[in-house]
Tab-separated table of C-alpha atoms and ligand atoms in Angstrom:
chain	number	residue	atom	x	y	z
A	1	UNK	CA	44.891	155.669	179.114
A	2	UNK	CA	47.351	158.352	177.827
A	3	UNK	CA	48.159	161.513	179.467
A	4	UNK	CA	50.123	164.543	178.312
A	5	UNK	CA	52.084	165.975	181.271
A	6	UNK	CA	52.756	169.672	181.459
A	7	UNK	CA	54.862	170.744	184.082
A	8	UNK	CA	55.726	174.285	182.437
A	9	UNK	CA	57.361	177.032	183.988
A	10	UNK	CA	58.441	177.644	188.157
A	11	UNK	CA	56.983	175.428	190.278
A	12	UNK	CA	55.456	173.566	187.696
A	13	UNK	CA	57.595	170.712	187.105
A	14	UNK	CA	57.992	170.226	191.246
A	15	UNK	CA	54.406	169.970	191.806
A	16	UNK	CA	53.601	167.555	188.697
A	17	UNK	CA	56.381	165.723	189.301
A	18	UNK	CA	53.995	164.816	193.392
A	19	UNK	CA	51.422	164.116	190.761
A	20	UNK	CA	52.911	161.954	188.560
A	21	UNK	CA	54.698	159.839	191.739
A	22	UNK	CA	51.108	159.742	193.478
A	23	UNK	CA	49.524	158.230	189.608
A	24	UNK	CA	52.256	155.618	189.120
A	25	UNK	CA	51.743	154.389	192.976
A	26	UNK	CA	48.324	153.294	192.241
A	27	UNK	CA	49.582	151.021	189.693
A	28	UNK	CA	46.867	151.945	186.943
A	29	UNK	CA	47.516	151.026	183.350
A	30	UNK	CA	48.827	155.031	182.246
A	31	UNK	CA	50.989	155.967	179.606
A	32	UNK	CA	51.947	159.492	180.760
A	33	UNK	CA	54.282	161.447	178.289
A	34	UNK	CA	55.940	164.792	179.164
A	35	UNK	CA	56.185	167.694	176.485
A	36	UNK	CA	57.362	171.659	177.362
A	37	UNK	CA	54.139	174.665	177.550
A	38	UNK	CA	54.314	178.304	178.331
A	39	UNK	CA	58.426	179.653	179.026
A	40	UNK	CA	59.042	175.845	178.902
A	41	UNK	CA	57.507	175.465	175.246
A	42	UNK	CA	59.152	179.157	174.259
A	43	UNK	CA	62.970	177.915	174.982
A	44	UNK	CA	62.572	174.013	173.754
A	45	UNK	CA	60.999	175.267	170.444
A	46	UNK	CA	60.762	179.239	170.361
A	47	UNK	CA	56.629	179.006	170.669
A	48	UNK	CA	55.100	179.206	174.207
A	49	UNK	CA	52.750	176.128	172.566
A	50	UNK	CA	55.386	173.659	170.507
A	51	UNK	CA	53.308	172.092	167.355
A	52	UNK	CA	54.795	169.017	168.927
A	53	UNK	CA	53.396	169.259	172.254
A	54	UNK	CA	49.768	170.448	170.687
A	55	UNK	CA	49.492	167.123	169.176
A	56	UNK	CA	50.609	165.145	172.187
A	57	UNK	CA	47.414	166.620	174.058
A	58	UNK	CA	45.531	165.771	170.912
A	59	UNK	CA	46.453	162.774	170.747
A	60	UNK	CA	46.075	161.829	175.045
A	61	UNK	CA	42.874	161.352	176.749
A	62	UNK	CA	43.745	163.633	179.443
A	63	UNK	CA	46.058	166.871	179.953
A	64	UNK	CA	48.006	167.053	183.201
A	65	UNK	CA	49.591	170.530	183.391
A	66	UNK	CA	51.715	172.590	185.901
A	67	UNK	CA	51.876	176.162	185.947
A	68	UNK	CA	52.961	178.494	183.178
A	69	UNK	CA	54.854	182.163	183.534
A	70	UNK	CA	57.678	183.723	184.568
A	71	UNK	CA	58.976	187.177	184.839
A	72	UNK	CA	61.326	186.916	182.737
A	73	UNK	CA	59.344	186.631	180.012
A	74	UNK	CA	57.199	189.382	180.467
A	75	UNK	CA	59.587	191.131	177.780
A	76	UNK	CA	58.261	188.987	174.945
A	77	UNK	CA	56.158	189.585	172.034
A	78	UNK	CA	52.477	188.846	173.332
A	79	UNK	CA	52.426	186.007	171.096
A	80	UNK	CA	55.119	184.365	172.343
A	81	UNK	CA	54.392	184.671	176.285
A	82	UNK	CA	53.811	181.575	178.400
A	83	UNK	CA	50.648	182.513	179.056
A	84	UNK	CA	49.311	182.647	175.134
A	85	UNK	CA	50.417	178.513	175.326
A	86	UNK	CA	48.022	178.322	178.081
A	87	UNK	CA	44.971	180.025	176.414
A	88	UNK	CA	45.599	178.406	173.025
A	89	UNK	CA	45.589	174.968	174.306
A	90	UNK	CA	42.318	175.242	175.511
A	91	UNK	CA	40.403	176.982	172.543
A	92	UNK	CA	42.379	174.170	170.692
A	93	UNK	CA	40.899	171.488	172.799
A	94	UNK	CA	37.801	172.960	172.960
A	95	UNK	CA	37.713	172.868	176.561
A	96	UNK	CA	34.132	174.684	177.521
A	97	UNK	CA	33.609	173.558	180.915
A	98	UNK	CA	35.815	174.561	183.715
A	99	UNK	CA	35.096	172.746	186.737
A	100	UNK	CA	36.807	174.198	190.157
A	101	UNK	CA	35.809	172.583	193.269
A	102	UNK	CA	36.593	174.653	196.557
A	103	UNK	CA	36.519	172.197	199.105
A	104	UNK	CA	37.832	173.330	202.776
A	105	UNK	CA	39.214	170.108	204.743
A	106	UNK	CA	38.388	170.997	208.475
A	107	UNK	CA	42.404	171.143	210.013
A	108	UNK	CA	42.911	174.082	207.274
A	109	UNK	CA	39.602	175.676	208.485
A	110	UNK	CA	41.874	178.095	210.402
A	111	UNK	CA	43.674	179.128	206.979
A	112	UNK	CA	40.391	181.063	205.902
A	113	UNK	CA	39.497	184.805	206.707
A	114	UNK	CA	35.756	183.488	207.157
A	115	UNK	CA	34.953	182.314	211.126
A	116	UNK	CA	35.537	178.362	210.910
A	117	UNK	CA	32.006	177.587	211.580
A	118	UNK	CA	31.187	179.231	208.323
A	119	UNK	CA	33.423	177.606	205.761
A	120	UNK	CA	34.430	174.199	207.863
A	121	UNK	CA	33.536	171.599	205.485
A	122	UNK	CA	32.750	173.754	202.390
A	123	UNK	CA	32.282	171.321	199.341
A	124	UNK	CA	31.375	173.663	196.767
A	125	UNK	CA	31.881	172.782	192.658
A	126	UNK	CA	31.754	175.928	190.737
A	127	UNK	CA	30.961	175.365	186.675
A	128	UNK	CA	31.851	178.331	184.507
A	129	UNK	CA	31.094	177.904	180.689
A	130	UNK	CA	34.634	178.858	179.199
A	131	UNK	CA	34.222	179.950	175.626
A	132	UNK	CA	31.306	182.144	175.251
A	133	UNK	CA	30.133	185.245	176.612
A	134	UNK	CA	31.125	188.959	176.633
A	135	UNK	CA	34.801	187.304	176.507
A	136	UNK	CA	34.179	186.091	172.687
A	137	UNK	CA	31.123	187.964	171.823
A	138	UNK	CA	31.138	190.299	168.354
A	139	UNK	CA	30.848	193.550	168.086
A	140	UNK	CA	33.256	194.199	170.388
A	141	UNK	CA	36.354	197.289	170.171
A	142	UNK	CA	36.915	200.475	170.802
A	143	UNK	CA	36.146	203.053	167.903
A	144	UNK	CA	35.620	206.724	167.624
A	145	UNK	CA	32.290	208.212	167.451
A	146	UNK	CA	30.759	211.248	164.746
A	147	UNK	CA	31.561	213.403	167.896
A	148	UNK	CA	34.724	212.497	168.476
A	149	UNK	CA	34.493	210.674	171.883
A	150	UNK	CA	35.444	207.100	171.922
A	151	UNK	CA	32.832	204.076	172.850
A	152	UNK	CA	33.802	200.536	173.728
A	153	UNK	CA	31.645	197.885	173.041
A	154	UNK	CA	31.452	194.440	173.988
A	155	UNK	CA	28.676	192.084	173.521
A	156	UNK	CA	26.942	189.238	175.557
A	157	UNK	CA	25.745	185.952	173.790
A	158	UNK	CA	24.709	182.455	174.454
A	159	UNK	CA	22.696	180.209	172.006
A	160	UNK	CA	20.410	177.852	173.092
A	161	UNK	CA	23.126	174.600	172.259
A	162	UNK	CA	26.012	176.465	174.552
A	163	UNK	CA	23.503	176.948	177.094
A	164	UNK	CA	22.617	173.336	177.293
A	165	UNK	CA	26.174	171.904	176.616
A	166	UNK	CA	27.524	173.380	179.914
A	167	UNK	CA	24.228	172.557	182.200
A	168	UNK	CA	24.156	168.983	181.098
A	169	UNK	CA	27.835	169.133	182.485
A	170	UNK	CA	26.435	170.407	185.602
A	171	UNK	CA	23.499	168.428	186.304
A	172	UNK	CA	25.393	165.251	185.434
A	173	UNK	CA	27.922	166.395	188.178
A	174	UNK	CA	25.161	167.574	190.541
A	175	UNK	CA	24.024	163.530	190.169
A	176	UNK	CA	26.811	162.322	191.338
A	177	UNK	CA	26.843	164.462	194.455
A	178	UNK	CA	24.276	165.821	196.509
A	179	UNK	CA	22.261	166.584	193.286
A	180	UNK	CA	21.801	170.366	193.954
A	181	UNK	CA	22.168	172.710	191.014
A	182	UNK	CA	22.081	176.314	191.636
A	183	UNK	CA	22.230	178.613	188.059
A	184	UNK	CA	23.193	182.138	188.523
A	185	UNK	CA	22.247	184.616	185.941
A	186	UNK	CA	21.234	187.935	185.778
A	187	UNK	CA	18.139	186.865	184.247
A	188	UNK	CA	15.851	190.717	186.071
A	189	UNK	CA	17.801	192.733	183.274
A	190	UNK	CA	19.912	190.958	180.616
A	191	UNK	CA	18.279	188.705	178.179
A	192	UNK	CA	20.885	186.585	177.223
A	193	UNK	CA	20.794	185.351	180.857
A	194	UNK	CA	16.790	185.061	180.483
A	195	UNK	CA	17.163	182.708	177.820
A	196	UNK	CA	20.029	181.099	180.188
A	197	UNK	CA	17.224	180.823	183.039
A	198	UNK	CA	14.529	179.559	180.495
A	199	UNK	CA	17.110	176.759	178.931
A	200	UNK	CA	18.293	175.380	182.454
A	201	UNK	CA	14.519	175.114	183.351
A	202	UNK	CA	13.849	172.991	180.305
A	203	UNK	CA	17.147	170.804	180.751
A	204	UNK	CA	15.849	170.270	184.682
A	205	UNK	CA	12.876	168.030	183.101
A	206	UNK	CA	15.730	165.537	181.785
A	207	UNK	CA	16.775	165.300	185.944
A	208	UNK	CA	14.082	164.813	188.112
A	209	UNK	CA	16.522	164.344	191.105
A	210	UNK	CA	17.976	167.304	191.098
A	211	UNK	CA	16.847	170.426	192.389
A	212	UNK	CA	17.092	173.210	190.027
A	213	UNK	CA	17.413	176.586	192.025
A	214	UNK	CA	18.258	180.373	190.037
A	215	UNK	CA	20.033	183.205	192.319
A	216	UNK	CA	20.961	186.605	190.633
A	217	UNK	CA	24.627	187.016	190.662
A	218	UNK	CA	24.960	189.980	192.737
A	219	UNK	CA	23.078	187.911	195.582
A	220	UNK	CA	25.431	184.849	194.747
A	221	UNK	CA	28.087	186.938	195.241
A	222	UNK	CA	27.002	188.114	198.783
A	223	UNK	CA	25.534	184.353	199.831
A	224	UNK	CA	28.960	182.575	199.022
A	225	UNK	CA	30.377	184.818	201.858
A	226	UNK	CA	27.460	184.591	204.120
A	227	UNK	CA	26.620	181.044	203.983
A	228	UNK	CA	28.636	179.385	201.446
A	229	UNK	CA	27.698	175.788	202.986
A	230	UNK	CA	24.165	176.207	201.326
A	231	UNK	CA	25.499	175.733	198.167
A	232	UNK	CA	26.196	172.208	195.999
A	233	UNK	CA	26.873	172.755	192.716
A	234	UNK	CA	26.907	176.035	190.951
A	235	UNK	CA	26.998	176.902	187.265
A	236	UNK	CA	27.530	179.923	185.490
A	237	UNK	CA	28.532	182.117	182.629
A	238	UNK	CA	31.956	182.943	181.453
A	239	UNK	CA	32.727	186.294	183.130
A	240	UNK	CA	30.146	185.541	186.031
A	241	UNK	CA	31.516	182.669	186.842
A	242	UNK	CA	35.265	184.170	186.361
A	243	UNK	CA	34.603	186.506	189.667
A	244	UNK	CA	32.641	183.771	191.713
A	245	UNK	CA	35.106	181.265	191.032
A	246	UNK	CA	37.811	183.370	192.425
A	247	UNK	CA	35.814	184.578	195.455
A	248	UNK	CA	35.067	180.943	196.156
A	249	UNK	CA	39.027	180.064	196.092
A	250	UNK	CA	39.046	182.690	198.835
A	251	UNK	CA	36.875	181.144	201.153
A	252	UNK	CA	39.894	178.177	202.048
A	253	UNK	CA	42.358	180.353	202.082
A	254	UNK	CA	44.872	178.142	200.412
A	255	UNK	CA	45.583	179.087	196.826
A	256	UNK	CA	47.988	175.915	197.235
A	257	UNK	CA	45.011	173.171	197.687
A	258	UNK	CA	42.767	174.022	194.425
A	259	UNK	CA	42.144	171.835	191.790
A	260	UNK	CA	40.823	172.406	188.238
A	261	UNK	CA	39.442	170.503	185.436
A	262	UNK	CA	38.501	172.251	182.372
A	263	UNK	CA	36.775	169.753	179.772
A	264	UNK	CA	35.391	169.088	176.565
A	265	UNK	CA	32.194	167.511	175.222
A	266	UNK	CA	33.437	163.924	175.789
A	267	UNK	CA	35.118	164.618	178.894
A	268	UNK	CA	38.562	164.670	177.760
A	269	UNK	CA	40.413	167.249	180.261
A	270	UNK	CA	43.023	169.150	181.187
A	271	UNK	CA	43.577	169.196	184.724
A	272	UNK	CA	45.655	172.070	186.317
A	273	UNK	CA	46.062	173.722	189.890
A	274	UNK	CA	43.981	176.916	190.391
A	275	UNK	CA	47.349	178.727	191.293
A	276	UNK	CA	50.551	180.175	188.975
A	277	UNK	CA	54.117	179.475	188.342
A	278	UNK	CA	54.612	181.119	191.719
A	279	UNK	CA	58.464	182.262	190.627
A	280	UNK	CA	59.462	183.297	194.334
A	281	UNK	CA	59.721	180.223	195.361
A	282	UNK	CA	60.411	178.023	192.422
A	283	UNK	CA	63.287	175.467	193.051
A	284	UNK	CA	63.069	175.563	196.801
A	285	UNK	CA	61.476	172.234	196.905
A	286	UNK	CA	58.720	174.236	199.254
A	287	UNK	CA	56.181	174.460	197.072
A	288	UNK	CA	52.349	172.623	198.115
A	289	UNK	CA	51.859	170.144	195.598
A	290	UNK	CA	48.729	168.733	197.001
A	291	UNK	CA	46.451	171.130	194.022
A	292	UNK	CA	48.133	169.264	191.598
A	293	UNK	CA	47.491	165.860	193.174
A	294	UNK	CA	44.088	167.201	193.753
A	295	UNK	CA	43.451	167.941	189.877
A	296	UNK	CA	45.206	164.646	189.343
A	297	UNK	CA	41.983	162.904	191.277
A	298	UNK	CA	39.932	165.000	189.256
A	299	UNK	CA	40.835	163.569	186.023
A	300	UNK	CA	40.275	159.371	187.285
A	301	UNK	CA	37.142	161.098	188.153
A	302	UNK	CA	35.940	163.210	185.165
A	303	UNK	CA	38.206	161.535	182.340
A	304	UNK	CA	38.636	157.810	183.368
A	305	UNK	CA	35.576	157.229	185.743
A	306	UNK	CA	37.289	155.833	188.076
A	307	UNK	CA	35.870	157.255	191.472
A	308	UNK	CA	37.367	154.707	193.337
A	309	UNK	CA	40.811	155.619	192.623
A	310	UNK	CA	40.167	159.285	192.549
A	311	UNK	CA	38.886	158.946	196.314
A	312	UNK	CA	41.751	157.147	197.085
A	313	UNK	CA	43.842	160.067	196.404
A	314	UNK	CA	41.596	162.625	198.025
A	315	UNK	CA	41.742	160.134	201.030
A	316	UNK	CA	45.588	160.422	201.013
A	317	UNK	CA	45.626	163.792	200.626
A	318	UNK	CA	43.070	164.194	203.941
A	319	UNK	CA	45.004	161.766	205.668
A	320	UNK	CA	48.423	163.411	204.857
A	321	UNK	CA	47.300	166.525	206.412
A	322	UNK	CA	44.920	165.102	209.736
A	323	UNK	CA	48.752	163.314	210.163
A	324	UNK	CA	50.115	167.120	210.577
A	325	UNK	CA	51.901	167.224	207.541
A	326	UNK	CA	51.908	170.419	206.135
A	327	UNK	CA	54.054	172.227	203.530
A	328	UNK	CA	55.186	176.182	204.132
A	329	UNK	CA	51.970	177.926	202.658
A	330	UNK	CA	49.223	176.444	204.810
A	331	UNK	CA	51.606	175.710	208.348
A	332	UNK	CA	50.244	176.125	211.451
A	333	UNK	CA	51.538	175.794	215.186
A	334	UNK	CA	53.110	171.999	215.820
A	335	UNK	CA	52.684	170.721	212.903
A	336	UNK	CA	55.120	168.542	210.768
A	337	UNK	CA	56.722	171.046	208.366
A	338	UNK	CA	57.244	169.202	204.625
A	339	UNK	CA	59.035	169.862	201.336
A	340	UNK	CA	56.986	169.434	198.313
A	341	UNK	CA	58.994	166.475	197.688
A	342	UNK	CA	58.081	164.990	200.815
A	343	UNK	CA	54.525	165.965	200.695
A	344	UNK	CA	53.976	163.766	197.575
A	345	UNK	CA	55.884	160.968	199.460
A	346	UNK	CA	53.244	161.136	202.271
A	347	UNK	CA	50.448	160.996	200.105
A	348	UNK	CA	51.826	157.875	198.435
A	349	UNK	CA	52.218	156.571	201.901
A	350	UNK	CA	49.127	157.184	203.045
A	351	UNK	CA	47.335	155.800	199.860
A	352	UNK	CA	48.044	152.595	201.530
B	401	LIG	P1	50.879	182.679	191.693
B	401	LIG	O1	49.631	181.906	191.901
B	401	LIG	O2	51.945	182.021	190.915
B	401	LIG	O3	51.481	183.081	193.128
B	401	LIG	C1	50.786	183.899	194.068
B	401	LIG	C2	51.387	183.649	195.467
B	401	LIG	O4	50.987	182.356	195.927
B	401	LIG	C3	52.911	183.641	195.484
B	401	LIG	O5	53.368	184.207	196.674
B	401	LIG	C4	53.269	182.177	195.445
B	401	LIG	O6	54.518	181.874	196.065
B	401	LIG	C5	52.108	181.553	196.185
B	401	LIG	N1	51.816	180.189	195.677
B	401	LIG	C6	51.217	179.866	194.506
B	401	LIG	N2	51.132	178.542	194.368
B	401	LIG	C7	51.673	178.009	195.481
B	401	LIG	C8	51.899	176.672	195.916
B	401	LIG	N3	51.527	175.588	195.206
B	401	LIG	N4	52.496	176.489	197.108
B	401	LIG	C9	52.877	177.534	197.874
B	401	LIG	N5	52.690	178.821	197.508
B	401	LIG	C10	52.111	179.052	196.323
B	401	LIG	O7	50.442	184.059	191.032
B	401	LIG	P2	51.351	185.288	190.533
B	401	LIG	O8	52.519	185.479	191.446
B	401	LIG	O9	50.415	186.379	190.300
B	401	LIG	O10	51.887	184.851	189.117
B	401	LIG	C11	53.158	184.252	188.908
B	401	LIG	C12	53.250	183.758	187.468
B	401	LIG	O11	52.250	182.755	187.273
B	401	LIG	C13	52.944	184.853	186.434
B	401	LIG	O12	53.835	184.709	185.359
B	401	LIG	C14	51.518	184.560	185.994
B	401	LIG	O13	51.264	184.990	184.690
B	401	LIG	C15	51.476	183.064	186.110
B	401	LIG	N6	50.134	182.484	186.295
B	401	LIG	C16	49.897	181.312	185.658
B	401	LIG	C17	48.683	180.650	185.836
B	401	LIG	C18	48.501	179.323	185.168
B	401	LIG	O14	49.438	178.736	184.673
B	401	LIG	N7	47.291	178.791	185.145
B	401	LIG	C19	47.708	181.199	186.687
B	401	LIG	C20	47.989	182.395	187.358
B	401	LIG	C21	49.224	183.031	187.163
């Protein structure tokens, strides 16, 4: 099993580095090979994706990646920003599915703006289809019309095969949990999302287990605050499911404990925190490394198939934190204040 590691730019390598310590202490067989992305890729080889470090993810089965950005390179060329690495690695992996859980472990129930009852507990997985949509539609631009006022124009599409490639991915995750798909659309007045509706319907017959529910997304948007716990798996459109993924980070309050996993057709990933570089505090060792580990667990799950393993390392994680540990970002009163260092050394502890 081969894995690129990314650590990139600020916090990046600190956090991967909790990763990488918590992947070697479960003694799998893992070839994991580091390469520089984003500022990282821009200094090594003057290109904020190296050719070098493209074909290392090529060539792995899985992508395990930091953070990318810095301020300091906000100067650049666009084309050479970190942040261009980041979105040309995954139109060159073809990475359509981005999978971002938002789980709430009840001792940070206190770190959300939501009343605890509301969100204590929250295990939601929200799938947004990554390459389609408004985002990559044609027409799209801003020209100049006879009159001389200027019109922009984007445009939604979704064939039927794009459609059905990310609600497989969604119904075969909805199995493996409480097999509870909810699609959002805005199927009353677009028609792209009607055929969206229409196509889920017809991929439900393939699943008999799992209940297929539709919710328009301006209701989605209002139920995820008011009672988010209803909710199992969701999947979505690109730029739908770009808003409801970020409200959902929201609702644990921690931008430090999400995972991602964004993944191709054969479930070959990259696996990232849902967080940045986070600059202000790079090199202070104070960084939470636990969404890294987090995404880490993600990928035995979604690239290797390992469940056991990856619930090993959620277990560690849970038990780290019901022990008190906790790093700067998600402290309370009494607890056991941690480095990032020593947060991945407590999850390797308690993996045992
Ligand atoms: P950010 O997520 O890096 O930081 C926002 C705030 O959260 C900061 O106060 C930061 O200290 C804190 N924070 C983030 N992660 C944390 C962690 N693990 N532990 C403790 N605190 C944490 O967002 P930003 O400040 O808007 O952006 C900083 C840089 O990151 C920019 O260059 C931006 O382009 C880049 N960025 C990269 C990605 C990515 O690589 N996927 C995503 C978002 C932003």
């Amino acid at each position: 099993m081969k894995i690129a590691v990314l650590p990139g730019d600020g916090i990046g390598p600190e956090i991967v580095a909790q990763a990488v310590k918590v992947l070697n202490a479960l003694n799998l067989n893992l070839t994991m090979t580091e390469a520089p992305i984003g500022g990282a890729g821009y200094e090594a080889a003057g290109d904020p994706l190296p050719d070098a470090t493209l074909q290392l993810a090529k060539d792995s089965d899985a992508v395990l990646l930091g953070a990318v950005g810095d301020w300091k390179y906000d100067k650049l060329e666009r084309h050479l920003r970190p942040e261009r690495g980041l979105l040309r690695i995954r139109k060159e992996l073809n990475l359509f599915a981005n999978l971002r859980p938002a789980l709430l472990y009840p001792e940070l129930a206190g770190a959300s703006t939501l009343k605890p009852e509301v969100v204590s507990g929250l295990d939601l997985m929200i799938i947004r289809e990554l390459t389609g949509d408004i985002y990559f539609g044609q027409p799209r631009g801003i020209s100049t019309l006879e009159n001389g006022e200027r019109e922009g124009i984007n445009t939604m599409r979704y064939n039927e095969s794009e459609i059905k490639r990310i609600g497989r991915v969604a119904f075969d995750i909805a199995m493996k949990r409480n097999k509870k798909v909810c699609s959002v659309d805005k199927a009353n007045v677009l028609e792209t999302t009607e055929l969206w509706r229409q196509v889920m319907i017809e991929l439900s017959a393939e699943y008999p287990e799992v209940e297929l529910s539709h919710m328009y997304v301006d209701n989605a948007a209002m139920q995820l605050i008011r009672a988010p716990k209803q909710f199992d798996v969701m999947v979505t459109g690109n730029i739908f499911g770009d808003i409801l993924s970020d409200e959902a980070s929201m609702l644990t309050g921690s931008i430090g404990m999400l995972p991602s996993a964004s993944l191709d057709a054969n479930n070959k990933g990259m696996y990232e925190p849902s967080h940045g570089s986070a600059p202000d505090i790079a090199g202070k060792d104070i960084a939470n490394p636990l969404a890294t580990i987090l995404s880490a667990a993600m990928m035995l799950r979604y690239t290797f198939n390992d469940e056991a393993n990856a619930v090993k390392v959620e277990n560690a994680c849970k038990k780290a934190l019901a022990q008190g540990y906790r790093t700067a970002d998600i402290a309370t009163e009494g607890c056991h204040l941690l480095g990032c260092n020593a947060m991945g050394d407590a999850v390797v502890a308690a993996l045992n």
